[in-house]
CSV table of N, CA and C in Angstrom, one decimal:
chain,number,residue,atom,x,y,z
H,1277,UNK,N,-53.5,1.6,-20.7
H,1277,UNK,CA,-52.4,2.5,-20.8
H,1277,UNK,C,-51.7,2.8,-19.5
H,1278,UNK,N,-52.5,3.0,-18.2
H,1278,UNK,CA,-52.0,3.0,-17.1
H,1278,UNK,C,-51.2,1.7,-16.5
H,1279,UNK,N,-51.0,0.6,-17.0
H,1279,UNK,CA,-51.0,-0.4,-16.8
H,1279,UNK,C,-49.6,-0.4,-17.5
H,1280,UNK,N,-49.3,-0.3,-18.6
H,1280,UNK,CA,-48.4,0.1,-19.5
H,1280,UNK,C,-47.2,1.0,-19.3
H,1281,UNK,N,-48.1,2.0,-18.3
H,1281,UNK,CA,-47.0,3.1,-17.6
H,1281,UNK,C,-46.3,2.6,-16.4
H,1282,UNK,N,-46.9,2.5,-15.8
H,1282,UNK,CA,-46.4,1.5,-14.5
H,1282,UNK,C,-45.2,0.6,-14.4
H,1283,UNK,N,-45.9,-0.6,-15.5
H,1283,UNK,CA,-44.5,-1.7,-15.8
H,1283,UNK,C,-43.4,-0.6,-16.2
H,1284,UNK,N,-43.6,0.1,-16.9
H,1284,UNK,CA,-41.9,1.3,-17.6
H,1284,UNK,C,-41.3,1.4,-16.0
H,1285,UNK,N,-42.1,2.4,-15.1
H,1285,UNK,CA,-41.5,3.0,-14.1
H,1285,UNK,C,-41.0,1.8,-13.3
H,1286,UNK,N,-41.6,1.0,-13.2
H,1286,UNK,CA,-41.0,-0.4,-12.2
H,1286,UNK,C,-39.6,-1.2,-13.2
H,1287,UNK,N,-39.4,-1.3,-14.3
H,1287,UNK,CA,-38.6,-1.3,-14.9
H,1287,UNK,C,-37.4,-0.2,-14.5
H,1288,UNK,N,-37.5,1.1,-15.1
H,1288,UNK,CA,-36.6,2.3,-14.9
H,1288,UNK,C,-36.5,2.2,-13.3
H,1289,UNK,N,-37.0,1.8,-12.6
H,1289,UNK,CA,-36.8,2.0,-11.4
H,1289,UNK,C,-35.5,0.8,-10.9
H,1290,UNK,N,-36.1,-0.3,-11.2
H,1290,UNK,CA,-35.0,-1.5,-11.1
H,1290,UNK,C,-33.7,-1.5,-11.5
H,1291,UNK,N,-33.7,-0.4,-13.3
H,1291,UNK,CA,-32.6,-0.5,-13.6
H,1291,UNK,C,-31.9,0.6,-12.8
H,1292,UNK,N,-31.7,1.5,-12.1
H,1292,UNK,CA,-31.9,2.6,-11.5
H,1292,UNK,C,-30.7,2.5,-10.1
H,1293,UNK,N,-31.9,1.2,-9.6
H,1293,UNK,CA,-31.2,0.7,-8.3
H,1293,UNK,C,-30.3,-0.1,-8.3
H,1294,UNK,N,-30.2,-1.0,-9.7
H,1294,UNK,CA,-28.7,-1.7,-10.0
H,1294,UNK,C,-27.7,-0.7,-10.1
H,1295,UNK,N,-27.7,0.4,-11.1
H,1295,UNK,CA,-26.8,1.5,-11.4
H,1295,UNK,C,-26.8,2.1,-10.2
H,1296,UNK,N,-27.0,2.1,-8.9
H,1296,UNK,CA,-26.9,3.0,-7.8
H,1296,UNK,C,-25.8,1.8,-7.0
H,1297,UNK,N,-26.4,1.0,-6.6
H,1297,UNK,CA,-25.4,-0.1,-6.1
H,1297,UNK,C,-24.2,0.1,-6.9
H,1298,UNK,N,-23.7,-0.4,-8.0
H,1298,UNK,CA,-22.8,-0.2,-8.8
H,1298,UNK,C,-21.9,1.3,-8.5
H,1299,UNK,N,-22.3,2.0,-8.5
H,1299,UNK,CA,-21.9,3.2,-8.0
H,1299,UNK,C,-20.9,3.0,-6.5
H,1300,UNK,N,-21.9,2.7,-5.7
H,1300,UNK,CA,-21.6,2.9,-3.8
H,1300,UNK,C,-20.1,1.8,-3.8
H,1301,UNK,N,-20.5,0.5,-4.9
H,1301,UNK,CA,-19.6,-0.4,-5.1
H,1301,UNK,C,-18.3,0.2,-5.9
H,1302,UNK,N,-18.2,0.7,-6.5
H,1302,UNK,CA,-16.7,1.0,-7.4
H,1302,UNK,C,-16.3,2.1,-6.5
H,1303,UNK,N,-17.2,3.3,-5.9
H,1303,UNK,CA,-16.4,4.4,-5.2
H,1303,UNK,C,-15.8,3.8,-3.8
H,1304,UNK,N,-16.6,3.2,-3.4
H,1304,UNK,CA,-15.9,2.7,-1.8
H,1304,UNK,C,-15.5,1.3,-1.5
H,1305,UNK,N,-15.4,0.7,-2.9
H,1305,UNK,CA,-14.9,-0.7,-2.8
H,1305,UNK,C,-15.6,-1.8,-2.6
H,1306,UNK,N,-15.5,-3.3,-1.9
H,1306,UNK,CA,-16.1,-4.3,-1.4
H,1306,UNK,C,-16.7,-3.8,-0.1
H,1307,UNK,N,-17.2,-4.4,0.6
H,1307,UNK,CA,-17.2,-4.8,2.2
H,1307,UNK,C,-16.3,-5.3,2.6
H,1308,UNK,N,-15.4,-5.2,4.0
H,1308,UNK,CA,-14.7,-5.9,4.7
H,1308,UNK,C,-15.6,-7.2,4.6
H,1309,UNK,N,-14.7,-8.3,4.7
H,1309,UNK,CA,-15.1,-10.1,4.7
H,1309,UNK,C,-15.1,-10.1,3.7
H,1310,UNK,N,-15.6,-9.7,2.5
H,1310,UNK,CA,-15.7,-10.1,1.1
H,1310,UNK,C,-14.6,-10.9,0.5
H,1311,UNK,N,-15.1,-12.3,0.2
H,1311,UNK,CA,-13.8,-12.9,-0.6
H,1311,UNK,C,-12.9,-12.5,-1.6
H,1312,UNK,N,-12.1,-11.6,-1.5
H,1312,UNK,CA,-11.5,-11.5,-2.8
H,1312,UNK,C,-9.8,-11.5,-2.4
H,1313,UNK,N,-9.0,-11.4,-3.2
H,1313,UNK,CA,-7.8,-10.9,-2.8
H,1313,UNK,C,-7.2,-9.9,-3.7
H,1314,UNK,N,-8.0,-9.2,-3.9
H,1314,UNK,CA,-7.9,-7.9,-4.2
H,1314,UNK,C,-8.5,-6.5,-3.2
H,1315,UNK,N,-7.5,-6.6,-1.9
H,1315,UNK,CA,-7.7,-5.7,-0.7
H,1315,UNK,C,-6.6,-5.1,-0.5
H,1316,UNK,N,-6.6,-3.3,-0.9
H,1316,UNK,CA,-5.4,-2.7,-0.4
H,1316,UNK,C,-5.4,-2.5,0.8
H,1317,UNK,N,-4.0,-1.9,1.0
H,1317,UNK,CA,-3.7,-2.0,2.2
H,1317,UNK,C,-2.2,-1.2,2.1
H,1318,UNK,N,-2.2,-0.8,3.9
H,1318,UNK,CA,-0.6,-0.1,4.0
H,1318,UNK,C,0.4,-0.5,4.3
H,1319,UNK,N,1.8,-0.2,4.6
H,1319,UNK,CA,2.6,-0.5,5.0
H,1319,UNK,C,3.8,0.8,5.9
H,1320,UNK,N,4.1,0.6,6.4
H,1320,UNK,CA,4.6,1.7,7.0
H,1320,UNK,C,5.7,1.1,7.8
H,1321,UNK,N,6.8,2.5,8.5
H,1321,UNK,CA,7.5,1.4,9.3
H,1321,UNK,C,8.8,2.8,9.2
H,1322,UNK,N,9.9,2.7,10.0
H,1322,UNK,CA,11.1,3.7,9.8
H,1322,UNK,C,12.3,3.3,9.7
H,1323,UNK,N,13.3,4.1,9.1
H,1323,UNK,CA,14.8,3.3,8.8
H,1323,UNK,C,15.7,4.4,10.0
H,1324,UNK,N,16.3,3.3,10.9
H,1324,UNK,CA,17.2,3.7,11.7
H,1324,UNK,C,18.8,3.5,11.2
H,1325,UNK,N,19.6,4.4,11.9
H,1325,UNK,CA,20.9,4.1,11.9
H,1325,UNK,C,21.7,2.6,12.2
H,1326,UNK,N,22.9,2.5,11.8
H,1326,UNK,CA,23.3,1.6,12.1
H,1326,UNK,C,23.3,1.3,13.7
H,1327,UNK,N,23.9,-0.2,14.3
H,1327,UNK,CA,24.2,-0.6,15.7
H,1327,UNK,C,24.7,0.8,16.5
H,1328,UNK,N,25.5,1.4,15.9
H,1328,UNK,CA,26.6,2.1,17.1
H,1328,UNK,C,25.5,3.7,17.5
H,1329,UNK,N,24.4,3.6,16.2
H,1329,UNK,CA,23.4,4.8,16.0
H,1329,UNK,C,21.8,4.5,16.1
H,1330,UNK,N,21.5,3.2,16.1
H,1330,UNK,CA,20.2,3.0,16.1
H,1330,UNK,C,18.9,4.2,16.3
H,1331,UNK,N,19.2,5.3,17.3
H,1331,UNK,CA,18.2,6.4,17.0
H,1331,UNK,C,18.2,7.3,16.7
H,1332,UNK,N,19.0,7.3,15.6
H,1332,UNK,CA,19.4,8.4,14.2
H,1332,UNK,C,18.5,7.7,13.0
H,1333,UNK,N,17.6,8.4,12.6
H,1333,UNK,CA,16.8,8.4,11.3
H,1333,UNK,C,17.8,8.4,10.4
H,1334,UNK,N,17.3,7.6,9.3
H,1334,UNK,CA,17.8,8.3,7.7
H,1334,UNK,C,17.1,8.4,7.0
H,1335,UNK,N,16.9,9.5,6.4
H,1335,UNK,CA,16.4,9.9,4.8
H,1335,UNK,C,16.7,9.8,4.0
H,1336,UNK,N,16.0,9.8,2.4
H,1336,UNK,CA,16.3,9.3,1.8
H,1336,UNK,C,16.5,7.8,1.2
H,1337,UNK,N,16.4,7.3,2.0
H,1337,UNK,CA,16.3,5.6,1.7
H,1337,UNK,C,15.5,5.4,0.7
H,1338,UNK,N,15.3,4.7,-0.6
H,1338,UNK,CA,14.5,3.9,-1.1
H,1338,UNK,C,14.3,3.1,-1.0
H,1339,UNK,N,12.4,3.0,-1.3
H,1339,UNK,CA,11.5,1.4,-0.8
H,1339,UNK,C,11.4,1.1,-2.5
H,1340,UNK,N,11.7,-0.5,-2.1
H,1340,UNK,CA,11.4,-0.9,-3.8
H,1340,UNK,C,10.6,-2.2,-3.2
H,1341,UNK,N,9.0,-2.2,-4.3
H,1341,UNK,CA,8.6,-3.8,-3.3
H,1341,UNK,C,8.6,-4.4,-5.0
H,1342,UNK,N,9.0,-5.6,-5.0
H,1342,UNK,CA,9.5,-6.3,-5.8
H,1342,UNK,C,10.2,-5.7,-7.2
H,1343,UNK,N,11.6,-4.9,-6.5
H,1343,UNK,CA,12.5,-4.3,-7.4
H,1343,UNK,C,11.5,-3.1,-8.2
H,1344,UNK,N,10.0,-2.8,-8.0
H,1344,UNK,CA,9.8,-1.6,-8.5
H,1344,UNK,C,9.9,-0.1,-7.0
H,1345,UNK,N,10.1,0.8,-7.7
H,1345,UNK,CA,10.3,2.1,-7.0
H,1345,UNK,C,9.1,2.3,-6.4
H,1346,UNK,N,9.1,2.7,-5.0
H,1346,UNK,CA,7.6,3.1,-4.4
H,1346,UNK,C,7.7,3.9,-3.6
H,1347,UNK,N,8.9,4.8,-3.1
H,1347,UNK,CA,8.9,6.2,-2.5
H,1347,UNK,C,10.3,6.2,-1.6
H,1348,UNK,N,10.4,7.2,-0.8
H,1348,UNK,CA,11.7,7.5,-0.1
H,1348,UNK,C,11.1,7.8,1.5
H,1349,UNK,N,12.4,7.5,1.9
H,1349,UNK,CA,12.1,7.9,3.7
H,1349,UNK,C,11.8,9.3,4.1
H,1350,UNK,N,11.1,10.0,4.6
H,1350,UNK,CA,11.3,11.2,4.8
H,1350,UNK,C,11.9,11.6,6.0
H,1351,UNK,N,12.4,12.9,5.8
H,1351,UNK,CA,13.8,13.4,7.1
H,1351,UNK,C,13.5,12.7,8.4
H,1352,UNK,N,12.6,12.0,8.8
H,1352,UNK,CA,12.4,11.6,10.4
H,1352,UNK,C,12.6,10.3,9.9
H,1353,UNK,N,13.1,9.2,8.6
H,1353,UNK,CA,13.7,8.2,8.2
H,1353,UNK,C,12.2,7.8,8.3
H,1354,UNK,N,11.3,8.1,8.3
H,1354,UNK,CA,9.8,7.3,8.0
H,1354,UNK,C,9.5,7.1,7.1
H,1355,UNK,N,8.3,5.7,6.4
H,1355,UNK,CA,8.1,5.8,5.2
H,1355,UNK,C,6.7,5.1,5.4
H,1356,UNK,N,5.9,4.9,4.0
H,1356,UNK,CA,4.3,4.3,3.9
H,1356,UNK,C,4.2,4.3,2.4
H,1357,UNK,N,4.2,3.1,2.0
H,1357,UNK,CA,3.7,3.0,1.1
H,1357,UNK,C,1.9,1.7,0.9
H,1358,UNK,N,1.4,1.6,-0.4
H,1358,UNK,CA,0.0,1.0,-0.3
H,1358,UNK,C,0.4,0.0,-1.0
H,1359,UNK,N,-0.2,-1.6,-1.1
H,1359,UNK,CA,0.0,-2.3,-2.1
H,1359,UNK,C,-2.1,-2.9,-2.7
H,1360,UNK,N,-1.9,-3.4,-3.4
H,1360,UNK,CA,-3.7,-3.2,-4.2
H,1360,UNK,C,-3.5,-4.9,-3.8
H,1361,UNK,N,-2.6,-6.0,-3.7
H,1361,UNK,CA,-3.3,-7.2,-3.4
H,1361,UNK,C,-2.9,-8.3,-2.6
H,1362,UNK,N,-3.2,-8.9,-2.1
H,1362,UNK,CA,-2.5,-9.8,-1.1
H,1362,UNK,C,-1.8,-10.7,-1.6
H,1363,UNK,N,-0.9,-10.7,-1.1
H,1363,UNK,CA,-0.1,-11.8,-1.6
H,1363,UNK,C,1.8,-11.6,-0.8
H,1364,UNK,N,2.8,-12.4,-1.6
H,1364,UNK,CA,3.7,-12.2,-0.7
H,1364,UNK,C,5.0,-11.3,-1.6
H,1365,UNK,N,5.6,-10.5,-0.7
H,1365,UNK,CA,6.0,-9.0,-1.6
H,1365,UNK,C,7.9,-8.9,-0.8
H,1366,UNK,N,8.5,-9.2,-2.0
H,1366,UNK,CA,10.0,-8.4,-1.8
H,1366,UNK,C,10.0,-7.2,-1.6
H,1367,UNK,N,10.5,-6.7,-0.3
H,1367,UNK,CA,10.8,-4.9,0.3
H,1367,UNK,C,12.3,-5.0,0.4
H,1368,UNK,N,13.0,-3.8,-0.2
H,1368,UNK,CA,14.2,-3.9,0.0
H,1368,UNK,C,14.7,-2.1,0.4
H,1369,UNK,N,15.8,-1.8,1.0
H,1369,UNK,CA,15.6,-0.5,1.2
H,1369,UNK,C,17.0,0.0,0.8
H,1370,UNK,N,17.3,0.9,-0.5
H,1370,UNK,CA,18.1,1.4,-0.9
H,1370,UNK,C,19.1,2.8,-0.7
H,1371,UNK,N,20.0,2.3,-0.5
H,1371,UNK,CA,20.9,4.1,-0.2
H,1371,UNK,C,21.4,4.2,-1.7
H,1372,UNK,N,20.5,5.7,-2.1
H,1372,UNK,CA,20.9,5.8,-3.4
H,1372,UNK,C,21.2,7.3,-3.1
H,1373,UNK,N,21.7,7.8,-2.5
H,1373,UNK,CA,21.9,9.5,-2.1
H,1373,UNK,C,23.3,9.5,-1.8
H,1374,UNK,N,24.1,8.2,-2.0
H,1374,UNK,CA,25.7,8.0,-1.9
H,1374,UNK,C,26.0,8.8,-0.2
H,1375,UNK,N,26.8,9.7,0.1
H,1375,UNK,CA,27.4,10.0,1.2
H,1375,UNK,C,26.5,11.2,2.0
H,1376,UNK,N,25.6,11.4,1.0
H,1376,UNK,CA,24.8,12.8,1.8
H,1376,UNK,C,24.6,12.8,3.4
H,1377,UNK,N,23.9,11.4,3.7
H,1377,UNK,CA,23.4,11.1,4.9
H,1377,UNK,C,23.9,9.7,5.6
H,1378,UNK,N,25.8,9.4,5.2
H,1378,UNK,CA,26.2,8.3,5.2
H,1378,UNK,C,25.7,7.5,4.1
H,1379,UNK,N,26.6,6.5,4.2
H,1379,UNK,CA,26.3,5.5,3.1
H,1379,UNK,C,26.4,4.1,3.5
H,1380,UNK,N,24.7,3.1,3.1
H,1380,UNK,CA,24.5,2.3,3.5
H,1380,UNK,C,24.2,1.0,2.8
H,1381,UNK,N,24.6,0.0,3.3
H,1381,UNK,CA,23.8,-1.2,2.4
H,1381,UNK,C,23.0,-1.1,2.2
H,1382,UNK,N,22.7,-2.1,1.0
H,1382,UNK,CA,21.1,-2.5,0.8
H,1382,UNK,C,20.3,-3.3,1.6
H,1383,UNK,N,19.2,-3.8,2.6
H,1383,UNK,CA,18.7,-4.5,2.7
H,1383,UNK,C,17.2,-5.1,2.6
H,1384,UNK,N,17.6,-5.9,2.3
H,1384,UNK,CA,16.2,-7.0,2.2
H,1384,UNK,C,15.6,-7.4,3.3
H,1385,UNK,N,14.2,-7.0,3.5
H,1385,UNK,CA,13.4,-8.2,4.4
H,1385,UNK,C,13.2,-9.1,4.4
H,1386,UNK,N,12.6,-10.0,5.2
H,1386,UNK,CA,11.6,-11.4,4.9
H,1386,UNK,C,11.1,-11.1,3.8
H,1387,UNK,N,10.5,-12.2,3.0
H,1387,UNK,CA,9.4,-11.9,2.4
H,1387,UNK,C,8.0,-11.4,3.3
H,1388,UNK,N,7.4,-10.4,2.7
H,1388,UNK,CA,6.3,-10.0,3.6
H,1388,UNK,C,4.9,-10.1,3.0
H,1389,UNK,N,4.4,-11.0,3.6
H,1389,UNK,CA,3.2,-11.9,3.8
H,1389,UNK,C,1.6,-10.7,3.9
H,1390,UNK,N,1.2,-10.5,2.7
H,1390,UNK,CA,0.2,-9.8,3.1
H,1390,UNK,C,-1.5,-10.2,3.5
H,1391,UNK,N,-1.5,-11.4,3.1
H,1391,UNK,CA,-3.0,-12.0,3.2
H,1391,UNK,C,-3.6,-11.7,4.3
H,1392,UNK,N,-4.5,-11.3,4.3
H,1392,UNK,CA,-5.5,-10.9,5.4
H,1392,UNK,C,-5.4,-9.7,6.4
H,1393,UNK,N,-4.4,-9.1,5.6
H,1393,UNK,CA,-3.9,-7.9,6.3
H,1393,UNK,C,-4.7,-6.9,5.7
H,1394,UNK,N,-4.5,-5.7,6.7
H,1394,UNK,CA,-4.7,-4.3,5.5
H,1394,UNK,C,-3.6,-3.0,6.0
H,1395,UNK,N,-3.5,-3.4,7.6
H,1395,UNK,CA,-2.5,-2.3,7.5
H,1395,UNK,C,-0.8,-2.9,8.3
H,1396,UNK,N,0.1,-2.9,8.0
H,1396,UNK,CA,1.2,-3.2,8.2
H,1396,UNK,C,2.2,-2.3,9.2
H,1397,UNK,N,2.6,-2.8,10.1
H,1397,UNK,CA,3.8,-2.0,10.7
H,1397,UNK,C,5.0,-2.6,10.8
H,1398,UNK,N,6.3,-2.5,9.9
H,1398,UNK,CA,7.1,-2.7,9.7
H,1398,UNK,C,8.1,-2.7,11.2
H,1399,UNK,N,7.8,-1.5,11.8
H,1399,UNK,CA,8.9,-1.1,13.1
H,1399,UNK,C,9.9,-0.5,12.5
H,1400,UNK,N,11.0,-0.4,13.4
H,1400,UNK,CA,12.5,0.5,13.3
H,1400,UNK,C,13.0,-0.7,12.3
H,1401,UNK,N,13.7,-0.6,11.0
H,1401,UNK,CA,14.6,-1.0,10.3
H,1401,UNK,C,16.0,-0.7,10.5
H,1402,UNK,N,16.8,-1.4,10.6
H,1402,UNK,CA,18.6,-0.8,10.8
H,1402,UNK,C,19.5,-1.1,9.8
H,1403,UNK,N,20.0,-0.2,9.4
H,1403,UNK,CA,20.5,-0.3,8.0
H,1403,UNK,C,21.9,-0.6,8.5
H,1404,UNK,N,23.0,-1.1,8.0
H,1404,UNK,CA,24.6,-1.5,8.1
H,1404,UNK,C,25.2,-0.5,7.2
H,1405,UNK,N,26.3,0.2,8.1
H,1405,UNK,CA,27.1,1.3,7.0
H,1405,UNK,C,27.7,0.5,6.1
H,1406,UNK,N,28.5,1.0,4.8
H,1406,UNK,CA,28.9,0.2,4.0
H,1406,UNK,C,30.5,0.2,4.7
């Protein structure tokens, strides 16, 4: 019977320590190095004025990374958004606030390359008045 008890607890114990791992794993993710390409990550960066204004912020700008909506500049023309996987990502920056804060084209960046990244600094962006 003691013998019988034992193997249970060494069982319940094993399955125990799988479901604890499993845990540490889904709350905090992989380990860095881990093969996967499923690693988020940031992006950040600010929208300046045109040539004749370059350090005048604008607000309001929208970030769209491959034509979906992912946030606006805030009053110092700063922005951050996260993406969930590596790979390579259309960013384009929209004036949709018409004349509030001037009015500006749309621009497109490079394609931006996220593999092996996790955090991104875009820099000063310059938007062209319309």
């Amino acid at each position: 019977m003691k013998k019988l008890t034992l193997t249970w607890k060494k069982i319940i114990s094993t399955i125990l320590g799988f479901l604890g791992i499993g845990t540490l794993v889904s709350c905090y993710g992989m380990p860095l190095g881990y093969s996967s390409v499923y690693i988020s990550g940031s992006v950040n960066g600010d929208i300046d004025g045109d040539p004749d204004t370059p350090e005048q912020p604008i607000p309001n700008i929208e970030i769209r990374v491959n034509d979906e909506y992912q946030g606006t500049t805030n009053i110092e023309g700063k922005f951050f958004f996260c993406l969930d996987y590596e790979g390579v990502y259309k960013v384009s920056f929209v004036d949709v606030d018409d004349e509030e804060n001037g009015s500006f084209k749309t621009k497109t960046i490079p394609p931006l390359d996220t593999t092996g990244k996790s955090d991104i600094d875009l820099g000063p962006i310059t938007l062209e008045k319309k």
